[in-house]
């Protein structure tokens, strides 16, 4: 039975899924490990489970020479060398939906707190001041929430915000169907000019780097609020600091940062520290017991389906094949270079070993091809060696 290695205190719901499928050889680590220790822990692993801090770079992938599949028990996958994993025939799965409610609730909670100036009021009381003034404090009802990025999280925030009585306007680079009474802005600039609260829910990368810069902040209404629970590189932090200290922006909440501490005891380095109208949280948007339980179950189920059926639906770096019931005595998972004649070569090799193909499904992504082949007959070790040794093969396994 496959060895499973889980890092960073992945929720027990994942172990329950593995155990129900008969996987009992599971090693767990409560945190990310330094490189040397990580490489040692990966040596015999076939299934690898990580969260955001474990770096599965080229060296880690090389150390995990038995790895068949990687599960990111989180939304992001930038901690994995996705291309390197693909070239080794290793699909990578994540949990893009399981923590959307947790992030949505945090964003709306922060919006209400900042509109009411609660961070400042709280600090004043702790310092011995009883400041009961209503100046600068507002209800969420009737305010306009601007959502940049109307995906799984943004659209759920939209629905919840309307229930609070907020008006919702959104902007997305792709055409999206509005939920409820939300409406699409024609541009990000239009959204920034209208919104009382702006919340960001976009992916990282060059296309979104510093999209909220000094120019964007200047377009926002005076007294508006900015919330970023997406990626740290989306906001120009010095520009935000200037807008906050000048009074143009009334408050901000950030859960992500351009450079984040590597451990619990390492302090955050940011010019926003100490500002009374800023909420800073340590990348906990999805960190609730409910979301972690859901993530543990979702990703573990994907990993089990891959091991037992070869299913790659939802993989972020791999040709996607849906669940297909096995139709023969054995199923072969073959990853190959996407070259002319690859499938014919595979079928010829199987035929030469007396194996009859009873079902076959192929998908490619440009660089590699992935084919599930159900056969009648004994898939012996000699057959697997012949398949693995062929120059066109990247990786070849049997289902569990």
PDB file of N, CA and C in Angstrom, residues 319-357:
ATOM      1  N   UNK A 319      -3.145  16.893 -18.011  1.00  0.00           N
ATOM      2  CA  UNK A 319      -4.340  16.594 -18.811  1.00  0.00           C
ATOM      3  C   UNK A 319      -5.434  16.035 -17.902  1.00  0.00           C
ATOM      4  N   UNK A 320      -6.661  16.519 -18.067  1.00  0.00           N
ATOM      5  CA  UNK A 320      -7.739  16.141 -17.156  1.00  0.00           C
ATOM      6  C   UNK A 320      -8.589  15.011 -17.733  1.00  0.00           C
ATOM      7  N   UNK A 321      -8.617  13.899 -17.002  1.00  0.00           N
ATOM      8  CA  UNK A 321      -9.484  12.780 -17.349  1.00  0.00           C
ATOM      9  C   UNK A 321     -10.470  12.566 -16.212  1.00  0.00           C
ATOM     10  N   UNK A 322     -11.764  12.481 -16.510  1.00  0.00           N
ATOM     11  CA  UNK A 322     -12.772  12.303 -15.459  1.00  0.00           C
ATOM     12  C   UNK A 322     -12.773  10.876 -14.941  1.00  0.00           C
ATOM     13  N   UNK A 323     -13.588  10.649 -13.906  1.00  0.00           N
ATOM     14  CA  UNK A 323     -13.740   9.294 -13.385  1.00  0.00           C
ATOM     15  C   UNK A 323     -14.325   8.391 -14.455  1.00  0.00           C
ATOM     16  N   UNK A 324     -13.678   7.251 -14.656  1.00  0.00           N
ATOM     17  CA  UNK A 324     -14.150   6.251 -15.609  1.00  0.00           C
ATOM     18  C   UNK A 324     -14.070   4.895 -14.918  1.00  0.00           C
ATOM     19  N   UNK A 325     -15.161   4.181 -14.881  1.00  0.00           N
ATOM     20  CA  UNK A 325     -15.181   2.861 -14.245  1.00  0.00           C
ATOM     21  C   UNK A 325     -14.245   1.915 -14.988  1.00  0.00           C
ATOM     22  N   UNK A 326     -13.466   1.159 -14.233  1.00  0.00           N
ATOM     23  CA  UNK A 326     -12.529   0.225 -14.853  1.00  0.00           C
ATOM     24  C   UNK A 326     -13.292  -0.903 -15.530  1.00  0.00           C
ATOM     25  N   UNK A 327     -12.882  -1.251 -16.758  1.00  0.00           N
ATOM     26  CA  UNK A 327     -13.619  -2.245 -17.540  1.00  0.00           C
ATOM     27  C   UNK A 327     -12.833  -3.520 -17.789  1.00  0.00           C
ATOM     28  N   UNK A 328     -11.598  -3.590 -17.353  1.00  0.00           N
ATOM     29  CA  UNK A 328     -10.806  -4.796 -17.570  1.00  0.00           C
ATOM     30  C   UNK A 328     -10.253  -5.358 -16.277  1.00  0.00           C
ATOM     31  N   UNK A 329      -9.315  -6.275 -16.387  1.00  0.00           N
ATOM     32  CA  UNK A 329      -8.686  -6.868 -15.209  1.00  0.00           C
ATOM     33  C   UNK A 329      -7.723  -5.897 -14.541  1.00  0.00           C
ATOM     34  N   UNK A 330      -7.144  -4.999 -15.308  1.00  0.00           N
ATOM     35  CA  UNK A 330      -6.152  -4.064 -14.767  1.00  0.00           C
ATOM     36  C   UNK A 330      -6.224  -2.747 -15.529  1.00  0.00           C
ATOM     37  N   UNK A 331      -5.778  -1.680 -14.877  1.00  0.00           N
ATOM     38  CA  UNK A 331      -5.736  -0.361 -15.510  1.00  0.00           C
ATOM     39  C   UNK A 331      -4.303   0.164 -15.461  1.00  0.00           C
ATOM     40  N   UNK A 332      -3.814   0.616 -16.602  1.00  0.00           N
ATOM     41  CA  UNK A 332      -2.463   1.164 -16.724  1.00  0.00           C
ATOM     42  C   UNK A 332      -2.567   2.674 -16.919  1.00  0.00           C
ATOM     43  N   UNK A 333      -1.795   3.429 -16.132  1.00  0.00           N
ATOM     44  CA  UNK A 333      -1.744   4.886 -16.250  1.00  0.00           C
ATOM     45  C   UNK A 333      -0.446   5.238 -16.957  1.00  0.00           C
ATOM     46  N   UNK A 334      -0.548   5.761 -18.147  1.00  0.00           N
ATOM     47  CA  UNK A 334       0.649   6.002 -18.956  1.00  0.00           C
ATOM     48  C   UNK A 334       0.766   7.483 -19.305  1.00  0.00           C
ATOM     49  N   UNK A 335       1.862   8.087 -18.876  1.00  0.00           N
ATOM     50  CA  UNK A 335       2.163   9.481 -19.199  1.00  0.00           C
ATOM     51  C   UNK A 335       3.296   9.468 -20.210  1.00  0.00           C
ATOM     52  N   UNK A 336       3.115  10.161 -21.334  1.00  0.00           N
ATOM     53  CA  UNK A 336       4.104  10.085 -22.407  1.00  0.00           C
ATOM     54  C   UNK A 336       4.305  11.459 -23.044  1.00  0.00           C
ATOM     55  N   UNK A 337       5.377  11.569 -23.772  1.00  0.00           N
ATOM     56  CA  UNK A 337       5.618  12.779 -24.554  1.00  0.00           C
ATOM     57  C   UNK A 337       4.585  12.849 -25.673  1.00  0.00           C
ATOM     58  N   UNK A 338       4.045  14.026 -25.874  1.00  0.00           N
ATOM     59  CA  UNK A 338       2.983  14.191 -26.853  1.00  0.00           C
ATOM     60  C   UNK A 338       3.588  14.262 -28.252  1.00  0.00           C
ATOM     61  N   UNK A 339       3.849  13.081 -28.782  1.00  0.00           N
ATOM     62  CA  UNK A 339       4.472  12.957 -30.096  1.00  0.00           C
ATOM     63  C   UNK A 339       3.615  12.080 -30.996  1.00  0.00           C
ATOM     64  N   UNK A 340       3.716  12.260 -32.312  1.00  0.00           N
ATOM     65  CA  UNK A 340       2.947  11.405 -33.228  1.00  0.00           C
ATOM     66  C   UNK A 340       3.281   9.931 -33.010  1.00  0.00           C
ATOM     67  N   UNK A 341       2.258   9.110 -32.986  1.00  0.00           N
ATOM     68  CA  UNK A 341       2.451   7.669 -32.855  1.00  0.00           C
ATOM     69  C   UNK A 341       2.587   7.168 -31.437  1.00  0.00           C
ATOM     70  N   UNK A 342       2.443   8.065 -30.441  1.00  0.00           N
ATOM     71  CA  UNK A 342       2.637   7.646 -29.046  1.00  0.00           C
ATOM     72  C   UNK A 342       1.621   6.580 -28.642  1.00  0.00           C
ATOM     73  N   UNK A 343       0.350   6.810 -28.978  1.00  0.00           N
ATOM     74  CA  UNK A 343      -0.680   5.855 -28.585  1.00  0.00           C
ATOM     75  C   UNK A 343      -0.498   4.528 -29.315  1.00  0.00           C
ATOM     76  N   UNK A 344      -0.129   4.589 -30.583  1.00  0.00           N
ATOM     77  CA  UNK A 344       0.099   3.353 -31.339  1.00  0.00           C
ATOM     78  C   UNK A 344       1.268   2.573 -30.745  1.00  0.00           C
ATOM     79  N   UNK A 345       2.295   3.288 -30.307  1.00  0.00           N
ATOM     80  CA  UNK A 345       3.448   2.624 -29.680  1.00  0.00           C
ATOM     81  C   UNK A 345       3.029   1.903 -28.409  1.00  0.00           C
ATOM     82  N   UNK A 346       2.235   2.581 -27.582  1.00  0.00           N
ATOM     83  CA  UNK A 346       1.758   1.976 -26.341  1.00  0.00           C
ATOM     84  C   UNK A 346       0.929   0.728 -26.640  1.00  0.00           C
ATOM     85  N   UNK A 347      -0.004   0.847 -27.575  1.00  0.00           N
ATOM     86  CA  UNK A 347      -0.879  -0.280 -27.887  1.00  0.00           C
ATOM     87  C   UNK A 347      -0.088  -1.458 -28.458  1.00  0.00           C
ATOM     88  N   UNK A 348       0.916  -1.175 -29.263  1.00  0.00           N
ATOM     89  CA  UNK A 348       1.751  -2.237 -29.833  1.00  0.00           C
ATOM     90  C   UNK A 348       2.518  -2.974 -28.743  1.00  0.00           C
ATOM     91  N   UNK A 349       3.044  -2.212 -27.769  1.00  0.00           N
ATOM     92  CA  UNK A 349       3.764  -2.848 -26.665  1.00  0.00           C
ATOM     93  C   UNK A 349       2.841  -3.760 -25.866  1.00  0.00           C
ATOM     94  N   UNK A 350       1.624  -3.301 -25.617  1.00  0.00           N
ATOM     95  CA  UNK A 350       0.679  -4.125 -24.864  1.00  0.00           C
ATOM     96  C   UNK A 350       0.316  -5.386 -25.641  1.00  0.00           C
ATOM     97  N   UNK A 351       0.097  -5.225 -26.937  1.00  0.00           N
ATOM     98  CA  UNK A 351      -0.252  -6.382 -27.769  1.00  0.00           C
ATOM     99  C   UNK A 351       0.879  -7.403 -27.797  1.00  0.00           C
ATOM    100  N   UNK A 352       2.126  -6.918 -27.828  1.00  0.00           N
ATOM    101  CA  UNK A 352       3.274  -7.831 -27.879  1.00  0.00           C
ATOM    102  C   UNK A 352       3.407  -8.668 -26.617  1.00  0.00           C
ATOM    103  N   UNK A 353       2.750  -8.209 -25.532  1.00  0.00           N
ATOM    104  CA  UNK A 353       2.762  -8.980 -24.283  1.00  0.00           C
ATOM    105  C   UNK A 353       1.436  -9.706 -24.059  1.00  0.00           C
ATOM    106  N   UNK A 354       0.636  -9.823 -25.112  1.00  0.00           N
ATOM    107  CA  UNK A 354      -0.591 -10.609 -25.043  1.00  0.00           C
ATOM    108  C   UNK A 354      -1.716  -9.957 -24.272  1.00  0.00           C
ATOM    109  N   UNK A 355      -1.691  -8.640 -24.140  1.00  0.00           N
ATOM    110  CA  UNK A 355      -2.723  -7.933 -23.396  1.00  0.00           C
ATOM    111  C   UNK A 355      -3.762  -7.353 -24.350  1.00  0.00           C
ATOM    112  N   UNK A 356      -5.030  -7.646 -24.092  1.00  0.00           N
ATOM    113  CA  UNK A 356      -6.116  -7.156 -24.923  1.00  0.00           C
ATOM    114  C   UNK A 356      -6.694  -5.882 -24.317  1.00  0.00           C
ATOM    115  N   UNK A 357      -6.746  -4.832 -25.101  1.00  0.00           N
ATOM    116  CA  UNK A 357      -7.278  -3.546 -24.631  1.00  0.00           C
ATOM    117  C   UNK A 357      -8.797  -3.583 -24.695  1.00  0.00           C
TER     118      UNK A 357
END
